[in-house]
Short mmCIF file of C-alpha atoms in Angstrom, two decimals:
data_model
loop_
_atom_site.label_atom_id
_atom_site.label_comp_id
_atom_site.label_asym_id
_atom_site.label_seq_id
_atom_site.Cartn_x
_atom_site.Cartn_y
_atom_site.Cartn_z
CA MET A 25 -149.38 -49.07 -18.52
CA LEU A 26 -150.66 -48.36 -21.92
CA ALA A 27 -152.37 -45.30 -23.36
CA MET A 28 -153.93 -45.28 -26.92
CA ALA A 29 -152.36 -42.53 -28.98
CA ALA A 30 -155.28 -40.38 -30.64
CA PRO A 31 -157.78 -43.31 -30.83
CA LEU A 32 -160.25 -43.40 -33.53
CA THR A 33 -162.13 -46.35 -31.95
CA PRO A 34 -162.69 -47.49 -28.42
CA LEU A 35 -159.71 -49.37 -26.72
CA GLY A 36 -159.34 -52.76 -28.28
CA GLY A 37 -161.18 -51.90 -31.41
CA THR A 38 -159.87 -52.02 -34.93
CA LEU A 39 -159.78 -49.64 -37.73
CA PRO A 40 -161.02 -50.78 -41.05
CA GLY A 41 -158.29 -50.90 -43.64
CA PRO A 42 -158.02 -52.19 -47.33
CA ALA A 43 -156.99 -55.65 -46.09
CA GLY A 44 -157.02 -55.86 -42.39
CA ALA A 45 -156.84 -54.25 -39.08
CA ILE A 46 -154.40 -51.61 -37.90
CA GLU A 47 -153.69 -50.42 -34.36
CA GLU A 48 -151.40 -48.04 -32.54
CA THR A 49 -150.14 -47.63 -29.09
CA VAL A 50 -147.67 -45.67 -26.92
CA PRO A 51 -146.61 -47.12 -23.60
CA LEU A 52 -146.27 -44.80 -20.74
CA ARG A 53 -143.96 -46.08 -18.01
CA PRO A 54 -143.60 -44.64 -14.46
CA ALA A 55 -140.00 -43.56 -13.53
CA GLY A 56 -138.47 -44.07 -10.12
CA ALA A 57 -138.96 -46.16 -7.23
CA ALA A 58 -141.60 -46.06 -4.50
CA THR A 59 -140.64 -43.96 -1.36
CA ALA A 60 -141.72 -44.39 2.13
CA THR A 61 -143.14 -41.66 4.39
CA LEU A 62 -141.93 -41.50 7.99
CA PRO A 63 -143.93 -39.72 10.71
CA THR A 64 -143.14 -36.05 10.83
CA ALA A 65 -144.46 -35.27 14.23
CA GLY A 66 -142.01 -35.30 17.28
CA PRO A 67 -142.55 -37.66 20.30
CA GLY A 68 -145.09 -36.58 22.79
CA PRO A 69 -144.46 -35.64 26.45
CA THR A 70 -144.50 -39.23 27.45
CA ASP A 71 -143.55 -40.89 24.10
CA THR A 72 -140.09 -42.41 23.58
CA ALA A 73 -138.60 -41.72 19.93
CA PRO A 74 -137.82 -44.92 18.15
CA PRO A 75 -134.12 -45.40 17.49
CA PRO A 76 -132.83 -44.50 14.04
CA ALA A 77 -132.03 -48.01 13.04
CA LEU A 78 -135.81 -48.98 13.63
CA LEU A 79 -136.86 -46.00 11.54
CA ALA A 80 -134.56 -47.15 8.76
CA ALA A 81 -135.76 -50.60 8.75
CA ARG A 82 -139.32 -49.44 8.74
CA ALA A 83 -138.65 -47.18 5.73
CA ALA A 84 -136.93 -49.97 3.92
CA ARG A 85 -139.89 -52.44 4.43
CA GLU A 86 -142.43 -49.89 3.13
CA ALA A 87 -140.22 -49.03 0.16
CA PHE A 88 -139.97 -52.61 -0.79
CA ALA A 89 -143.59 -53.37 -0.07
CA GLY A 90 -144.70 -50.65 -2.74
CA SER A 91 -142.03 -51.61 -5.48
CA PRO A 92 -142.79 -54.51 -8.10
CA ALA A 93 -141.24 -57.67 -7.19
CA ASP A 94 -139.23 -58.00 -10.38
CA PRO A 95 -140.27 -55.48 -12.98
CA GLY A 96 -137.77 -57.01 -15.45
CA ALA A 97 -139.15 -60.39 -15.43
CA PRO A 98 -141.55 -60.27 -18.32
CA ALA A 99 -138.84 -58.93 -20.67
CA ARG A 100 -136.39 -61.60 -19.68
CA ALA A 101 -139.10 -64.40 -20.06
CA ALA A 102 -139.93 -63.15 -23.59
CA VAL A 103 -136.27 -63.10 -24.47
CA ALA A 104 -135.73 -66.61 -23.05
CA ALA A 105 -138.74 -67.74 -25.03
CA ALA A 106 -137.16 -66.23 -28.36
CA GLN A 107 -133.85 -67.99 -27.55
CA ALA A 108 -135.57 -71.30 -27.19
CA HIS A 109 -137.44 -70.80 -30.46
CA ARG A 110 -134.23 -69.95 -32.17
CA ALA A 111 -132.63 -73.10 -30.65
CA ALA A 112 -135.39 -75.19 -31.99
CA LEU A 113 -135.04 -73.89 -35.44
CA ASP A 114 -131.35 -74.56 -35.38
CA ALA A 115 -132.00 -78.11 -34.45
CA ALA A 116 -134.80 -78.76 -36.96
CA PRO A 117 -133.60 -80.74 -39.98
CA ARG A 118 -133.36 -78.60 -43.27
CA PRO A 119 -134.56 -80.00 -46.57
CA GLY A 120 -132.05 -82.02 -48.44
CA ALA A 121 -129.83 -82.46 -45.49
CA ASP A 122 -128.26 -85.78 -45.12
CA ALA A 123 -127.26 -87.58 -41.97
CA GLY A 124 -123.99 -85.46 -41.62
CA GLY A 125 -126.02 -82.37 -41.76
CA ASP A 126 -125.57 -81.58 -38.25
CA ALA A 127 -122.01 -80.49 -38.58
CA GLY A 128 -123.02 -78.23 -41.46
CA ARG A 129 -125.92 -76.60 -39.37
CA ASP A 130 -123.49 -76.02 -36.44
CA ALA A 131 -120.92 -74.31 -38.74
CA ALA A 132 -123.67 -71.99 -40.27
CA ARG A 133 -124.94 -71.11 -36.76
CA ASP A 134 -121.45 -70.52 -35.54
CA ALA A 135 -120.99 -68.25 -38.58
CA GLY A 136 -123.85 -66.15 -37.56
CA ARG A 137 -126.30 -67.09 -40.08
CA PRO A 138 -129.80 -65.88 -39.14
CA ALA A 139 -132.56 -68.23 -38.51
CA PRO A 140 -134.88 -68.88 -41.67
CA SER A 141 -137.76 -66.80 -40.20
CA THR A 142 -135.50 -63.77 -39.69
CA ALA A 143 -133.37 -63.79 -42.85
CA GLY A 144 -132.60 -60.17 -43.90
CA LEU A 145 -133.03 -58.65 -40.33
CA SER A 146 -130.58 -58.57 -37.18
CA GLY A 147 -130.57 -57.36 -33.80
CA GLN A 148 -133.80 -56.03 -32.31
CA LEU A 149 -135.69 -56.24 -35.52
CA ALA A 150 -134.74 -59.92 -35.77
CA LEU A 151 -135.83 -60.46 -32.29
CA VAL A 152 -139.30 -58.82 -32.96
CA VAL A 153 -139.93 -61.39 -35.56
CA GLU A 154 -138.77 -64.29 -33.40
CA LEU A 155 -140.94 -63.09 -30.36
CA THR A 156 -143.84 -62.73 -32.81
CA ASN A 157 -143.40 -66.17 -34.12
CA VAL A 158 -143.14 -67.39 -30.41
CA GLU A 159 -146.72 -65.96 -29.84
CA ARG A 160 -148.02 -67.36 -33.07
CA ALA A 161 -146.86 -70.79 -32.40
CA ALA A 162 -148.43 -70.86 -28.83
CA ALA A 163 -151.66 -69.98 -30.70
CA GLY A 164 -151.31 -72.69 -33.24
CA CYS A 165 -150.46 -70.12 -36.21
CA SER A 166 -147.72 -70.81 -38.62
CA ALA A 167 -144.38 -68.83 -38.32
CA LEU A 168 -144.32 -65.60 -40.39
CA ARG A 169 -141.60 -65.32 -43.17
CA VAL A 170 -139.61 -62.17 -43.37
CA ASP A 171 -140.17 -60.23 -46.79
CA PRO A 172 -137.72 -57.60 -47.79
CA ARG A 173 -140.43 -55.58 -49.57
CA ILE A 174 -142.35 -55.40 -46.25
CA ASN A 175 -139.10 -54.71 -44.46
CA ALA A 176 -138.52 -51.61 -46.84
CA ALA A 177 -142.10 -50.41 -46.31
CA ALA A 178 -141.91 -50.69 -42.45
CA GLN A 179 -138.47 -49.08 -42.21
CA GLY A 180 -139.56 -46.17 -44.40
CA HIS A 181 -142.48 -45.54 -42.26
CA SER A 182 -140.51 -45.53 -39.00
CA GLU A 183 -138.04 -43.32 -40.62
CA ASP A 184 -140.71 -40.88 -41.82
CA MET A 185 -142.32 -40.77 -38.46
CA ALA A 186 -139.18 -40.07 -36.72
CA ALA A 187 -137.92 -37.42 -39.17
CA ASN A 188 -141.42 -35.48 -39.05
CA GLY A 189 -142.46 -36.04 -35.49
CA TYR A 190 -145.75 -37.59 -35.81
CA PHE A 191 -147.21 -41.06 -34.89
CA SER A 192 -149.96 -42.42 -37.30
CA HIS A 193 -150.78 -45.16 -39.67
CA ASP A 194 -151.19 -42.42 -42.32
CA SER A 195 -148.10 -40.75 -43.80
CA ARG A 196 -147.82 -37.12 -44.07
CA ASP A 197 -148.47 -37.52 -47.86
CA GLY A 198 -151.90 -39.36 -47.20
CA ARG A 199 -150.66 -43.05 -47.86
CA ASP A 200 -151.79 -45.83 -45.41
CA PHE A 201 -149.99 -49.05 -44.76
CA ALA A 202 -151.54 -50.76 -47.74
CA ASP A 203 -150.46 -48.11 -50.08
CA ARG A 204 -146.87 -48.01 -48.67
CA MET A 205 -146.41 -51.95 -48.95
CA THR A 206 -147.98 -52.03 -52.48
CA ALA A 207 -145.43 -49.27 -53.61
CA ALA A 208 -142.62 -51.37 -52.08
CA GLY A 209 -143.84 -54.30 -54.33
CA HIS A 210 -145.85 -56.45 -52.00
CA PRO A 211 -149.13 -57.57 -53.68
CA SER A 212 -151.01 -58.58 -50.59
CA PRO A 213 -150.89 -56.09 -47.61
CA GLY A 214 -152.42 -57.64 -44.58
CA ALA A 215 -152.18 -55.42 -41.36
CA GLU A 216 -149.79 -53.05 -39.42
CA ASN A 217 -149.08 -52.49 -35.74
CA ILE A 218 -146.99 -49.24 -34.65
CA ALA A 219 -145.52 -48.17 -31.30
CA ALA A 220 -143.22 -45.55 -30.00
CA GLY A 221 -140.94 -45.28 -26.96
CA GLN A 222 -140.24 -48.86 -26.24
CA PRO A 223 -136.58 -49.50 -25.57
CA ASP A 224 -136.28 -52.97 -26.87
CA ALA A 225 -137.97 -55.71 -28.90
CA ALA A 226 -139.18 -57.79 -25.85
CA THR A 227 -140.95 -54.60 -24.57
CA VAL A 228 -142.62 -53.64 -27.87
CA VAL A 229 -144.00 -57.21 -28.49
CA ALA A 230 -145.07 -57.46 -24.86
CA ASP A 231 -146.85 -54.13 -25.24
CA TRP A 232 -148.49 -55.26 -28.49
CA MET A 233 -149.65 -58.64 -26.89
CA ALA A 234 -151.13 -56.78 -23.94
CA SER A 235 -153.52 -54.66 -26.42
CA PRO A 236 -156.26 -56.50 -27.81
CA GLY A 237 -156.14 -55.00 -31.37
CA HIS A 238 -152.44 -55.47 -31.70
CA ARG A 239 -152.76 -58.98 -30.32
CA LYS A 240 -155.37 -59.84 -32.93
CA ASN A 241 -152.92 -58.79 -35.63
CA ILE A 242 -150.16 -60.88 -34.27
CA LEU A 243 -152.32 -63.88 -34.06
CA ASP A 244 -154.12 -63.75 -37.12
CA CYS A 245 -153.24 -67.04 -38.77
CA SER A 246 -154.17 -65.94 -42.23
CA LEU A 247 -151.08 -63.77 -42.42
CA SER A 248 -147.91 -65.21 -43.72
CA THR A 249 -145.21 -62.64 -44.11
CA ILE A 250 -143.85 -59.92 -41.99
CA GLY A 251 -141.52 -56.84 -42.06
CA VAL A 252 -140.22 -54.59 -39.29
CA GLY A 253 -138.96 -51.10 -39.08
CA LEU A 254 -137.39 -49.08 -36.16
CA ALA A 255 -136.03 -45.37 -36.22
CA GLY A 256 -135.73 -42.96 -33.37
CA GLY A 257 -137.85 -45.12 -31.10
CA TYR A 258 -140.76 -45.52 -33.59
CA TRP A 259 -141.59 -49.18 -34.32
CA THR A 260 -143.54 -50.41 -37.33
CA GLN A 261 -144.62 -54.06 -37.86
CA ASN A 262 -146.30 -54.86 -41.27
CA PHE A 263 -147.85 -58.10 -42.15
CA GLY A 264 -148.69 -59.47 -45.67
CA ARG A 265 -150.85 -62.33 -46.76
#
């Protein structure tokens, strides 16, 4: 379930920015499993109390009926898609490679060299980029390239939100995402998504894709570069043109 954090426009709307749309979201996820309620009234004068085993079986059926079939399936599917995308990148011929280039690619992969689209990032941040590019490929958009200047702007904003306990596209000093990206040296700011509270890359990208405004940013084919930041549970995804 999603809730907009201090929305300035209706759900799914966009906020005007210097060069694109900006959106924000905080996911609220229920905790705990569904529980079954058993009858509390005792048996009547002519009733026969059901055996304890029957009551237990009934409770179990009701509990399972009220629980999601597999709440982790969407996240696992997203990770599987990212892994398939990474495998495709590894298998693709690189410029200048000769017929014997397969061995070199295998050696580079085994050495842990990141895929070209996530160079400069690792772990969950690299996975955000991979999952974002999977979604873009499905929509017919080209893959985004990681830009270290955008990474610096995104990471700085995530750290600032975490350190000062706020959630906004505007920094405490009044700067917006375009100001931060320009200050980091990127000449063409495009858009920004932020989020807070998601435990991993698969979840945050799934939440962004489930929100019309964030989805519009991710699937904007005019964007060409990306940077991602994470600190204290605050995610920032910046895009450039």
